[in-house]
JSON list of C-alpha atoms in Angstrom, two decimals:
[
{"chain": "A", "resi": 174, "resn": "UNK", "atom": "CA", "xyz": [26.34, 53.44, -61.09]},
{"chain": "A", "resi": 175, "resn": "UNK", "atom": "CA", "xyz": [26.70, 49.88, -61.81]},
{"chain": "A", "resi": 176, "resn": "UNK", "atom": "CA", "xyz": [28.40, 47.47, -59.46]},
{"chain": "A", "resi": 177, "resn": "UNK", "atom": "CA", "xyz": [30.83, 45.55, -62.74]},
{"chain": "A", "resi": 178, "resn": "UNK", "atom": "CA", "xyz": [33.38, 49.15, -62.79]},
{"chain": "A", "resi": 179, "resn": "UNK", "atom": "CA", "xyz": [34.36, 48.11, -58.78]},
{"chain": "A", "resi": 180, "resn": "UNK", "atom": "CA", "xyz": [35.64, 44.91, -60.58]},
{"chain": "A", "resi": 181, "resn": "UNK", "atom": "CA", "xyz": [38.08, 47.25, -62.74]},
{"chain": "A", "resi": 182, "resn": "UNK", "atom": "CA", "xyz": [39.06, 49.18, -60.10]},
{"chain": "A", "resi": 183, "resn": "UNK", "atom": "CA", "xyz": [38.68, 47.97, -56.98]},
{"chain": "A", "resi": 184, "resn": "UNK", "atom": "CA", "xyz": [42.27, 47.44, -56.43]},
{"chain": "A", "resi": 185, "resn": "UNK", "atom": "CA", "xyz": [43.07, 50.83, -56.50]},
{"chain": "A", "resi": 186, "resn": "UNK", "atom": "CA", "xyz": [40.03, 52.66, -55.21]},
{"chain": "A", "resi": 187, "resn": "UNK", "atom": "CA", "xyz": [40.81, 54.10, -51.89]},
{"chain": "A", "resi": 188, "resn": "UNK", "atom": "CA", "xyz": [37.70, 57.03, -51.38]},
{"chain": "A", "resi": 189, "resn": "UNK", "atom": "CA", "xyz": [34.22, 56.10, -52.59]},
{"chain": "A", "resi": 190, "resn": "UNK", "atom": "CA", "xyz": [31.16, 58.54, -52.30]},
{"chain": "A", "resi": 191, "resn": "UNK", "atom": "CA", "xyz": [27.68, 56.72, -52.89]},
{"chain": "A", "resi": 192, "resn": "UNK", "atom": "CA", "xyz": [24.84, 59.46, -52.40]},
{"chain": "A", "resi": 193, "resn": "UNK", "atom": "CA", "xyz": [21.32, 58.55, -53.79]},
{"chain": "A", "resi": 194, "resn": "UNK", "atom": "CA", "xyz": [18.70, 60.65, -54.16]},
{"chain": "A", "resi": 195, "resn": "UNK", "atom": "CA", "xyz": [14.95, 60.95, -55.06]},
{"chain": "A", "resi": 196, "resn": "UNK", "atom": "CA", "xyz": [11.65, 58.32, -54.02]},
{"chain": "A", "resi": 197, "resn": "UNK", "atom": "CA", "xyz": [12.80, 56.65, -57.37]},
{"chain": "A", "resi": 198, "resn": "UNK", "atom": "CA", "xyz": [16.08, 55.52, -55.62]},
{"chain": "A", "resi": 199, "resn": "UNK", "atom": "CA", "xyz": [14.84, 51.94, -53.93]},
{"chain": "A", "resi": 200, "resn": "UNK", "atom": "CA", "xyz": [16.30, 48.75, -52.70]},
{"chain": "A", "resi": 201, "resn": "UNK", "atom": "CA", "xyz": [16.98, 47.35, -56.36]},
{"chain": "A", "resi": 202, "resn": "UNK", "atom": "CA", "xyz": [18.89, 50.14, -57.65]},
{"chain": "A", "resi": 203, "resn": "UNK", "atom": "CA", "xyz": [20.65, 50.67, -54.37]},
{"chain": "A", "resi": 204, "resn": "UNK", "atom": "CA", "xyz": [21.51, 46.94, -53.54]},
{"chain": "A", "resi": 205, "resn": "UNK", "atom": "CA", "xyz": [23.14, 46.66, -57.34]},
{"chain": "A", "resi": 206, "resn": "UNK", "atom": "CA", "xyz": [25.79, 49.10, -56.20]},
{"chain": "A", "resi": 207, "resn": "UNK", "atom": "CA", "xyz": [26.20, 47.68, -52.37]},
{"chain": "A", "resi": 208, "resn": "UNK", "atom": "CA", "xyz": [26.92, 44.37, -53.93]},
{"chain": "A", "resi": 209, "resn": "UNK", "atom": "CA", "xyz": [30.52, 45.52, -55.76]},
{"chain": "A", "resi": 210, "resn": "UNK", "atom": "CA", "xyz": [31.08, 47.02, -52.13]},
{"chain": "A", "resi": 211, "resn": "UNK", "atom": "CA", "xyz": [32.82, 43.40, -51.58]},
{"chain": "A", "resi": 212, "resn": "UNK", "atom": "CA", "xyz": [35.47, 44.23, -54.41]},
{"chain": "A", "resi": 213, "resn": "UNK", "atom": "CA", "xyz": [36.85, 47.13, -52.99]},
{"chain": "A", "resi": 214, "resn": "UNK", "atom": "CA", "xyz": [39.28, 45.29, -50.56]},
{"chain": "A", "resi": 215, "resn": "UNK", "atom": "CA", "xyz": [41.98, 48.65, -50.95]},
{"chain": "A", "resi": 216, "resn": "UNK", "atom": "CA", "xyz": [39.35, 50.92, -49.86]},
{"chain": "A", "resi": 217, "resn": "UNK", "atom": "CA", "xyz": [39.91, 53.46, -47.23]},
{"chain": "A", "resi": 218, "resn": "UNK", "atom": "CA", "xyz": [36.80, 55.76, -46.92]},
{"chain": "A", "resi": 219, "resn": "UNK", "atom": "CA", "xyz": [33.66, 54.75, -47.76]},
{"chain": "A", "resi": 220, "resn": "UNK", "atom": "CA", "xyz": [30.36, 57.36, -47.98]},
{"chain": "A", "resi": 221, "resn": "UNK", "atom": "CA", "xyz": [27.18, 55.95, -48.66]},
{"chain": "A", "resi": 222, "resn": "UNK", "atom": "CA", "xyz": [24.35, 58.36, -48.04]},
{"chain": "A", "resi": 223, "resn": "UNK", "atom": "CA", "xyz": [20.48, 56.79, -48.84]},
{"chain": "A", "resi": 224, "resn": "UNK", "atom": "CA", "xyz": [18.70, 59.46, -46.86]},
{"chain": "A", "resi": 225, "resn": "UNK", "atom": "CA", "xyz": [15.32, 60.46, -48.26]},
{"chain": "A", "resi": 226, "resn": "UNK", "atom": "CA", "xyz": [15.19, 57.26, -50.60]},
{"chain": "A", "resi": 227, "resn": "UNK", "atom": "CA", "xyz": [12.35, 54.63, -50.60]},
{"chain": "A", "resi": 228, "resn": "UNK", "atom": "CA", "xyz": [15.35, 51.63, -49.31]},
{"chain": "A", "resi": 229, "resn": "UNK", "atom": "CA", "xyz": [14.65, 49.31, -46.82]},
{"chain": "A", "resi": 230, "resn": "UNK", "atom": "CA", "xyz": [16.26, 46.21, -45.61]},
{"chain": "A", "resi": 231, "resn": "UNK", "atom": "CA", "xyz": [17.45, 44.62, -48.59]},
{"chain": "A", "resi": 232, "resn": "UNK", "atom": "CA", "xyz": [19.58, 47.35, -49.68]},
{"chain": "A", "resi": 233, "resn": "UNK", "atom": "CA", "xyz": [21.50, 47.94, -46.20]},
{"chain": "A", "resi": 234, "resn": "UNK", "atom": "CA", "xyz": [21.89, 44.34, -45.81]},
{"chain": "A", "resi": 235, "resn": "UNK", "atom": "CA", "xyz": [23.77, 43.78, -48.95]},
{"chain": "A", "resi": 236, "resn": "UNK", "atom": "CA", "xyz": [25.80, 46.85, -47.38]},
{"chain": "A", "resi": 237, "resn": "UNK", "atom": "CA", "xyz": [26.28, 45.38, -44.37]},
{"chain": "A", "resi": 238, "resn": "UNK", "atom": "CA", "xyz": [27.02, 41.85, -45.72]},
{"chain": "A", "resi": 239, "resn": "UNK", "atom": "CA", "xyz": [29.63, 43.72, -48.05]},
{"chain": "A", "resi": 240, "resn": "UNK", "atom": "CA", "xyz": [31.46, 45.25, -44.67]},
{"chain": "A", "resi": 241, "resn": "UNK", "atom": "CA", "xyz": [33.81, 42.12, -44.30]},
{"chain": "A", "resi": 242, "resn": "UNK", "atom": "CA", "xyz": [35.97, 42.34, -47.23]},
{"chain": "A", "resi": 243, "resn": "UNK", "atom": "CA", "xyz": [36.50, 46.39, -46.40]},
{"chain": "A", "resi": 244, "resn": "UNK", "atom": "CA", "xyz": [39.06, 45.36, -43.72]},
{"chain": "A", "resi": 245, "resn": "UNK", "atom": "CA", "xyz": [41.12, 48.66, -44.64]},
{"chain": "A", "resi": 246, "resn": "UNK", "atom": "CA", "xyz": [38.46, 51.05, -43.92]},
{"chain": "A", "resi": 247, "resn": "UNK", "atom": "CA", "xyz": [39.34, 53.79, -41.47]},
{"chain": "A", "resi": 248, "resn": "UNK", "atom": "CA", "xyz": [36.21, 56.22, -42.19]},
{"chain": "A", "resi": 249, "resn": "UNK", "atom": "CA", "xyz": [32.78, 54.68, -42.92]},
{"chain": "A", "resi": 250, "resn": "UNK", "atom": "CA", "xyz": [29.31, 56.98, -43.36]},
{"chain": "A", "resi": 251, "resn": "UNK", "atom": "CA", "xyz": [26.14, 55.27, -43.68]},
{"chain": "A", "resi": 252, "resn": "UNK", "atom": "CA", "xyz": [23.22, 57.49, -43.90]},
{"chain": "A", "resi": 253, "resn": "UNK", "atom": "CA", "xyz": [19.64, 55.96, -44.15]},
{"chain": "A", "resi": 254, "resn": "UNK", "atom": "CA", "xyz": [17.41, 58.48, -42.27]},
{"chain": "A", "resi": 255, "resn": "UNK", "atom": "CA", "xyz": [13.59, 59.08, -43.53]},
{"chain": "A", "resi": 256, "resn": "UNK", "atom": "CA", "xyz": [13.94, 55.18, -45.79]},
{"chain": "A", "resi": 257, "resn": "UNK", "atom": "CA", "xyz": [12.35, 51.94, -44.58]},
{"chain": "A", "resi": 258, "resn": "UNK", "atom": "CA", "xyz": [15.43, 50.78, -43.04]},
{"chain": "A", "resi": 259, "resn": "UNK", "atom": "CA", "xyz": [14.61, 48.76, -39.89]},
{"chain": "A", "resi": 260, "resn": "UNK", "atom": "CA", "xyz": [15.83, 46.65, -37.07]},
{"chain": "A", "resi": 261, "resn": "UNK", "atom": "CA", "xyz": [17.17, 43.58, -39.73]},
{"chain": "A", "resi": 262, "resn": "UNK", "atom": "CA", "xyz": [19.18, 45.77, -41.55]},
{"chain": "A", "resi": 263, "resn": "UNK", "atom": "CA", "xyz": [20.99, 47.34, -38.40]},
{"chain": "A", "resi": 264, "resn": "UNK", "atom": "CA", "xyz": [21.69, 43.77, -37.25]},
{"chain": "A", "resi": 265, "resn": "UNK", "atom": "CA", "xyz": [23.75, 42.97, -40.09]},
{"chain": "A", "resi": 266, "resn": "UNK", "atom": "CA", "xyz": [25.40, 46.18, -40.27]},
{"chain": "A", "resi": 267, "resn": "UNK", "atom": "CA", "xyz": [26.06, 45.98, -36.80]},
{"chain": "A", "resi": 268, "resn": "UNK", "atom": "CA", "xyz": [27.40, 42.18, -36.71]},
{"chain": "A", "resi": 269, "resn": "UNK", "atom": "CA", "xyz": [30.02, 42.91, -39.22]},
{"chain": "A", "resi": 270, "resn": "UNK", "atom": "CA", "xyz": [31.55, 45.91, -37.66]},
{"chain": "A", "resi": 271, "resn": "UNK", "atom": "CA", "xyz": [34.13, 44.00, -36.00]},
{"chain": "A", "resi": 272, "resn": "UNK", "atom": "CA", "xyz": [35.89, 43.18, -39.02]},
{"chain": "A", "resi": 273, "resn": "UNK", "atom": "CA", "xyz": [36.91, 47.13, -39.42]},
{"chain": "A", "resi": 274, "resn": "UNK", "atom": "CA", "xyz": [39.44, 46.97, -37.08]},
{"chain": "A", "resi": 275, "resn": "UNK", "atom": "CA", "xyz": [41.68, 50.15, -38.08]},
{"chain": "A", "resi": 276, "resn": "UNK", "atom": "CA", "xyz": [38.17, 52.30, -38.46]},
{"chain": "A", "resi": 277, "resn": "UNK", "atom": "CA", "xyz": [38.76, 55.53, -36.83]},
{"chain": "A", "resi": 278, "resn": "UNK", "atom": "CA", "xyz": [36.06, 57.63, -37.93]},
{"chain": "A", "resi": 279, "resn": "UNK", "atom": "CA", "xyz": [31.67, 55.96, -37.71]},
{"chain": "A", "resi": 280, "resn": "UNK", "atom": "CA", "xyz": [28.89, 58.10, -39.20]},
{"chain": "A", "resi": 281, "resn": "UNK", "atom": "CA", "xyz": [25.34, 56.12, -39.00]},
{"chain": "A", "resi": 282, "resn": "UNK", "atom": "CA", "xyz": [22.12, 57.95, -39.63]},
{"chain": "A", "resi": 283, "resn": "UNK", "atom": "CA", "xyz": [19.00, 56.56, -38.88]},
{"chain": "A", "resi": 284, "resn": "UNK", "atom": "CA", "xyz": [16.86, 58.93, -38.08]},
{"chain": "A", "resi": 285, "resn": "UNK", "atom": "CA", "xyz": [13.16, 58.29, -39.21]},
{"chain": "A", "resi": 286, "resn": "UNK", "atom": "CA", "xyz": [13.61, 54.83, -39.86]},
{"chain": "A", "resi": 287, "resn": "UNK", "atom": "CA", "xyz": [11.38, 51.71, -38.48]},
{"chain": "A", "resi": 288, "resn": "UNK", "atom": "CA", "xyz": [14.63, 51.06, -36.23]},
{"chain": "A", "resi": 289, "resn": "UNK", "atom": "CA", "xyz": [14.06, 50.18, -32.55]},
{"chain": "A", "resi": 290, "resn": "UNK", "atom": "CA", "xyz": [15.73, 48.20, -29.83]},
{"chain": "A", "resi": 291, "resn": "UNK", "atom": "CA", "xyz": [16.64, 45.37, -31.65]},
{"chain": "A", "resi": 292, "resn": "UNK", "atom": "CA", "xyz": [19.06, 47.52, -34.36]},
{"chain": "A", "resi": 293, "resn": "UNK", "atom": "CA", "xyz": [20.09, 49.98, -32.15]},
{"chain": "A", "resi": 294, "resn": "UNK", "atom": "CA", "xyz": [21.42, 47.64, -29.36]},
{"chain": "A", "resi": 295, "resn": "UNK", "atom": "CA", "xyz": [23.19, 45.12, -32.18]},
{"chain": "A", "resi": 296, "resn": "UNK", "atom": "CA", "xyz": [24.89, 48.17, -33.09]},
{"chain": "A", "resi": 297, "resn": "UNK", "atom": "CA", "xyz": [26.32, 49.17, -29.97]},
{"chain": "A", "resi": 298, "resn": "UNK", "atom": "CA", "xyz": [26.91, 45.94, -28.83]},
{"chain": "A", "resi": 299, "resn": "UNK", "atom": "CA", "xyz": [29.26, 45.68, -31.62]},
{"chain": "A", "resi": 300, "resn": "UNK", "atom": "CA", "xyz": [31.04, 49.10, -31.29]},
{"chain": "A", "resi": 301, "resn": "UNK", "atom": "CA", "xyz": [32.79, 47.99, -28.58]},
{"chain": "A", "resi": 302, "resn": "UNK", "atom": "CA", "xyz": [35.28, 46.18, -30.71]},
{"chain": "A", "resi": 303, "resn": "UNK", "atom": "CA", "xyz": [36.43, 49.40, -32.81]},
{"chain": "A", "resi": 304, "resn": "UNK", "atom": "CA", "xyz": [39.00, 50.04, -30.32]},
{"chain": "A", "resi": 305, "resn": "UNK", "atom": "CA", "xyz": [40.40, 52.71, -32.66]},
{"chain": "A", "resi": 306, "resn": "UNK", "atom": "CA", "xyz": [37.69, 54.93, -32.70]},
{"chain": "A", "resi": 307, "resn": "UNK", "atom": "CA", "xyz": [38.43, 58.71, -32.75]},
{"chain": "A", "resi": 308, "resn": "UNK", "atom": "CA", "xyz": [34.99, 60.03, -33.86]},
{"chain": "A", "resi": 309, "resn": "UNK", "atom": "CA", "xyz": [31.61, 59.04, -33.67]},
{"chain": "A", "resi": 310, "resn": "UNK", "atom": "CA", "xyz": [28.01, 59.68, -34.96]},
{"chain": "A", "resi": 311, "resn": "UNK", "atom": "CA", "xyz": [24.71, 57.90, -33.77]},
{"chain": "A", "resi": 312, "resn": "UNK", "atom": "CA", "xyz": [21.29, 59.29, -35.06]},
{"chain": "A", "resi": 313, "resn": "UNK", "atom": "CA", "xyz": [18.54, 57.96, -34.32]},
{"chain": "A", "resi": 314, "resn": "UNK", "atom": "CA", "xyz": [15.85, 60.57, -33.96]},
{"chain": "A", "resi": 315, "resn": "UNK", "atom": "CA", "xyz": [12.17, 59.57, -34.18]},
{"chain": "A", "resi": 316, "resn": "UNK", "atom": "CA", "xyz": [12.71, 55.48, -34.04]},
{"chain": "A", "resi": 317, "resn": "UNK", "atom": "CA", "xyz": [11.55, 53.61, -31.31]},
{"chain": "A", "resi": 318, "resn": "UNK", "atom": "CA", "xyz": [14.84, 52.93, -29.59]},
{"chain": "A", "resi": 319, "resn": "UNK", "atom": "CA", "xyz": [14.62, 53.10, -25.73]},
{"chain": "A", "resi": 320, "resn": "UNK", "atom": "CA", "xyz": [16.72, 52.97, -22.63]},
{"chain": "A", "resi": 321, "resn": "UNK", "atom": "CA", "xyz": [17.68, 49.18, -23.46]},
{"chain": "A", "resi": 322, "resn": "UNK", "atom": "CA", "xyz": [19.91, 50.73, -26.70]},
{"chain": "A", "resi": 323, "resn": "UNK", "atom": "CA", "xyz": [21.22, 53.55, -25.10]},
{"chain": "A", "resi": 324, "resn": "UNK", "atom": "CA", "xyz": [22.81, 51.28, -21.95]},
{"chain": "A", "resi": 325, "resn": "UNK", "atom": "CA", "xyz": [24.25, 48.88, -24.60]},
{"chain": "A", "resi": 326, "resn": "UNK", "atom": "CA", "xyz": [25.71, 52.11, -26.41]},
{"chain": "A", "resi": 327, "resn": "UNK", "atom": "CA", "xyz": [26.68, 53.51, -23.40]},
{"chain": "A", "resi": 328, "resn": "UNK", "atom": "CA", "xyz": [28.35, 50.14, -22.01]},
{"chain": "A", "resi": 329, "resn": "UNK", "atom": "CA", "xyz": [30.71, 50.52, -25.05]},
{"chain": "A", "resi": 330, "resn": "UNK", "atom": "CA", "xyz": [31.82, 53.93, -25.01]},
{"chain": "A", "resi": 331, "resn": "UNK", "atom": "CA", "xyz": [33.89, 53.14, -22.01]},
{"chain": "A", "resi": 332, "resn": "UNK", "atom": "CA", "xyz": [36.42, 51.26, -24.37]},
{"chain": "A", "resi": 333, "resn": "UNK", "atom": "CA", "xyz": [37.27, 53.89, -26.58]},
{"chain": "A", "resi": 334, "resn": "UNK", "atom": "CA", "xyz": [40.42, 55.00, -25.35]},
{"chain": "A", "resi": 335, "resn": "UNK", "atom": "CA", "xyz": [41.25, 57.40, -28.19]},
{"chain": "A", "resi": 336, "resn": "UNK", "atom": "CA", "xyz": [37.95, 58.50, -28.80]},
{"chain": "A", "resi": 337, "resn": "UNK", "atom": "CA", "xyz": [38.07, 62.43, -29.67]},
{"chain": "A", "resi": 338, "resn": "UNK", "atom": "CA", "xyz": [34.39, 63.81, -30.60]},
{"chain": "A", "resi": 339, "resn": "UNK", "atom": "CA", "xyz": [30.74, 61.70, -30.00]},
{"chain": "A", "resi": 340, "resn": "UNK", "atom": "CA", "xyz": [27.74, 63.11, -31.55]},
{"chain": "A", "resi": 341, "resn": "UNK", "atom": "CA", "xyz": [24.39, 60.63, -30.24]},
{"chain": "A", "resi": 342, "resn": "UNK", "atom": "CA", "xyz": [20.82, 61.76, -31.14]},
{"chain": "A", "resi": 343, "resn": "UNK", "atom": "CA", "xyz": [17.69, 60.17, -29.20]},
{"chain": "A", "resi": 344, "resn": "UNK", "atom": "CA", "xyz": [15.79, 62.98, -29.84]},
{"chain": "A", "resi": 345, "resn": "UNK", "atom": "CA", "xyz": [11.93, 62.40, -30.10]},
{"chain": "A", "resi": 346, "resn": "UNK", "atom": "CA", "xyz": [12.88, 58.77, -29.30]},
{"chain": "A", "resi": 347, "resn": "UNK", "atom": "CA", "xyz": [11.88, 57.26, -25.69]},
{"chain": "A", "resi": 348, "resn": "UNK", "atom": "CA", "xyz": [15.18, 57.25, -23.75]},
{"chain": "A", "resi": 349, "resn": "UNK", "atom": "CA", "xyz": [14.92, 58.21, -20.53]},
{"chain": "A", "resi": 350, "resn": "UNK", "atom": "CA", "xyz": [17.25, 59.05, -17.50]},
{"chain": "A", "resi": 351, "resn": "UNK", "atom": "CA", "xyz": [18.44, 55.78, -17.24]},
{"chain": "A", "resi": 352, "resn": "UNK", "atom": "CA", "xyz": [19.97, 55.68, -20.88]},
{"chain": "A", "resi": 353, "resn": "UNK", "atom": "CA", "xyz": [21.15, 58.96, -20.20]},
{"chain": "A", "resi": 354, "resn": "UNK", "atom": "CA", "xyz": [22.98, 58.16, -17.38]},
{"chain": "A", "resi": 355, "resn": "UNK", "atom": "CA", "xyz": [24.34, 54.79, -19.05]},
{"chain": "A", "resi": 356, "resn": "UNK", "atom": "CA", "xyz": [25.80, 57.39, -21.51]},
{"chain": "A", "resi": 357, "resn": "UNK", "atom": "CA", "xyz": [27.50, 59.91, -18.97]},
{"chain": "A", "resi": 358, "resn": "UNK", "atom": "CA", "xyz": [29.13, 56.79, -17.34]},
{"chain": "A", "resi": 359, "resn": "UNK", "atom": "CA", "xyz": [30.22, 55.41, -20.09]},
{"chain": "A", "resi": 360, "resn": "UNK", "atom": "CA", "xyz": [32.05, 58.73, -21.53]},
{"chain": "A", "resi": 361, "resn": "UNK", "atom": "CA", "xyz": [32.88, 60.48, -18.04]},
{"chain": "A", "resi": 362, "resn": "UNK", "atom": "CA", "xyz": [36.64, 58.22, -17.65]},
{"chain": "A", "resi": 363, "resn": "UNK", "atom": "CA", "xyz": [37.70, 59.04, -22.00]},
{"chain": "A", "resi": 364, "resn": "UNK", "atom": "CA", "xyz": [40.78, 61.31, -21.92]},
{"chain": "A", "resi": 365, "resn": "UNK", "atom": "CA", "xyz": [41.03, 62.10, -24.83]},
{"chain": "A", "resi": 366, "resn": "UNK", "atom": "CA", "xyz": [37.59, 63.41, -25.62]},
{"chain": "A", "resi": 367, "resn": "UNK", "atom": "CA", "xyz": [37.26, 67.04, -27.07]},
{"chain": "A", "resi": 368, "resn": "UNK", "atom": "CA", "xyz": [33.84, 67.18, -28.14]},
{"chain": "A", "resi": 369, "resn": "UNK", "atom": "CA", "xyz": [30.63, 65.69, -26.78]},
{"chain": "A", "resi": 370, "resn": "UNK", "atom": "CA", "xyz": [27.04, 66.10, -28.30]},
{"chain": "A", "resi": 371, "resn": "UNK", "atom": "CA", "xyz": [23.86, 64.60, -26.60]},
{"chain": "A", "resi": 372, "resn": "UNK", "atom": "CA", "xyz": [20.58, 65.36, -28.02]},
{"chain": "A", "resi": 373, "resn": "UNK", "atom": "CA", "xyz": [17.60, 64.18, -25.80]},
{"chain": "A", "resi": 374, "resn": "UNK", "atom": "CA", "xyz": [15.03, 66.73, -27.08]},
{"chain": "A", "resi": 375, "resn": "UNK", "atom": "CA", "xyz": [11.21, 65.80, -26.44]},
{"chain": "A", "resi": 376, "resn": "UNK", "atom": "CA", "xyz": [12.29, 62.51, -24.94]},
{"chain": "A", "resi": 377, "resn": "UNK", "atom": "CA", "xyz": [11.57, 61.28, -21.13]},
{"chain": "A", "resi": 378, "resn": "UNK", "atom": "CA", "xyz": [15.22, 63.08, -20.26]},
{"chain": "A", "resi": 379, "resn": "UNK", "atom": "CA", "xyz": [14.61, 64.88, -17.23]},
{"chain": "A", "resi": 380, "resn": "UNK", "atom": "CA", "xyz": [16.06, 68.52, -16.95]},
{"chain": "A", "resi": 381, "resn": "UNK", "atom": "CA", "xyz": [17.98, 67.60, -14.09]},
{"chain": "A", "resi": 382, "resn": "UNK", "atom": "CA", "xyz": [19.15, 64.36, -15.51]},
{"chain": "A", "resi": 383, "resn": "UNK", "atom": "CA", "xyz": [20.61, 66.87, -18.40]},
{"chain": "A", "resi": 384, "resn": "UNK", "atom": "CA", "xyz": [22.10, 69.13, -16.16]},
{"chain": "A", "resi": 385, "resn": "UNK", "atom": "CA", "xyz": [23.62, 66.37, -14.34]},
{"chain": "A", "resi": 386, "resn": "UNK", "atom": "CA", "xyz": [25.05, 65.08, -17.36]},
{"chain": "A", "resi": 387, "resn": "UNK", "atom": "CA", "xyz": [26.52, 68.48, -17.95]},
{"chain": "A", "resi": 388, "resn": "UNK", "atom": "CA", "xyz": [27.99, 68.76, -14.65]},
{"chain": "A", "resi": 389, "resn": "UNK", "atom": "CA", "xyz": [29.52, 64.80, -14.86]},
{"chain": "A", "resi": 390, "resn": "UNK", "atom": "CA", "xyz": [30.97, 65.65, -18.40]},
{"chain": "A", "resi": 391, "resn": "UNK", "atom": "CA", "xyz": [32.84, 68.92, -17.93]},
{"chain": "A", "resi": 392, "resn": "UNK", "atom": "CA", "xyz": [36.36, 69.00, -18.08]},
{"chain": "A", "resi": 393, "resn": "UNK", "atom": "CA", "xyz": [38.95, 71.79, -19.59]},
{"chain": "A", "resi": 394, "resn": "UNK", "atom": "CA", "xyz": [39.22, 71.20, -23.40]},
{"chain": "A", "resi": 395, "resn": "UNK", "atom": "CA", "xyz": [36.17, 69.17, -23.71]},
{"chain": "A", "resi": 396, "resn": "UNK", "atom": "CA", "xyz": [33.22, 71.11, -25.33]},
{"chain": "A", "resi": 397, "resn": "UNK", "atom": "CA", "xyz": [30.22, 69.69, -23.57]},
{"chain": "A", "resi": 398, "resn": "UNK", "atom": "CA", "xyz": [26.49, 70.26, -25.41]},
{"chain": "A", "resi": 399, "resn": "UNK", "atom": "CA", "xyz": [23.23, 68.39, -23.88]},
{"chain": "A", "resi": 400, "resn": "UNK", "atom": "CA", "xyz": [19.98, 69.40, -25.04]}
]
């Protein structure tokens, strides 16, 4: 897909699906689309799924850079896992978050990525300003985020009033108890929470910690899984 057919209809798109595939989908191919992101200043929900492909930085910061002008957005999924993304990339994408104010719904994959502290905590820094969130999804399995980005994840979560159903994946990352309990503070006062999924598999999580986190979380209505 080429960039130039945004320009005809970016007035009236509203949904838009991106999904490359293949190692011969890379940051040039990739970054032509992200850059007629910035036309699409009607649209609502926005997919773009990279997982698998041989991007890196320059195509998710030409995503991220794009995220301004997309002031209507109330879905957004951005899915880099097993690509080159790293801790750049996240940065931008996590700086201009704050211009989606009416996004409800946040998918980001980056599992497998060269992502570590640096992303991860610019990204939940920066969630903390979507004060309409209703669902959320952080992956990032196998990076090398640690304690420090689950705290600053964790320290935002608190401000979701109307958040509904969290999915957050450290697994095979190394988060330990205190990032753990950063995140069971930072969920345990949300009343309107229906759904909550913690993976901490093969991380420094301590079985107790887990349980405890069980224990804190559980409330009637709210489906509680930590692992």
């Amino acid at each position: 897909m080429n960039s130039d057919i945004f320009e005809r209809v970016g007035h009236r798109l509203l949904k838009l699906s991106v999904v490359g595939r293949g190692r011969e989908c890379g940051d040039p191919e990739a970054a032509s689309v992200a850059r007629g992101l910035s036309t699409l200043m009607a649209l609502q929900a926005l997919v773009f799924d990279l997982q698998g492909t041989q991007v890196g930085d320059i195509a998710a910061i030409t995503i991220g850079n794009s995220l301004h002008q997309l002031k209507e957005l109330t879905e957004i999924t951005l899915s880099f896992e097993n690509t080159n993304v790293g801790d750049a990339a996240a940065v931008c994408i996590g700086s201009n978050l704050h211009f989606l104010k009416q996004l409800q719904t946040i998918h980001m994959y980056f599992g497998a990525t060269k992502m570590g502290d640096t992303g991860a905590v610019a990204i939940g820094n920066n969630l903390q300003k979507l004060e309409k969130l209703r669902k959320t999804t952080l992956h990032f399995h196998g990076t090398n985020v640690s304690d420090y980005s689950a705290v600053a994840i964790g320290n935002s979560l608190q401000n979701f009033e109307k958040l509904q159903n969290i999915r957050l994946g450290f697994g095979e990352t190394k988060v330990g108890d205190a990032g753990a309990v950063a995140i069971g503070n930072g969920l345990q006062d949300l009343k309107e929470l229906q759904e909550i999924d913690l993976d901490f598999e093969s991380t420094a999580v301590t079985t107790e910690q887990k349980n405890s986190l069980k224990k804190q979380l559980h409330k009637p209505g709210v489906h509680v899984d930590v692992r």
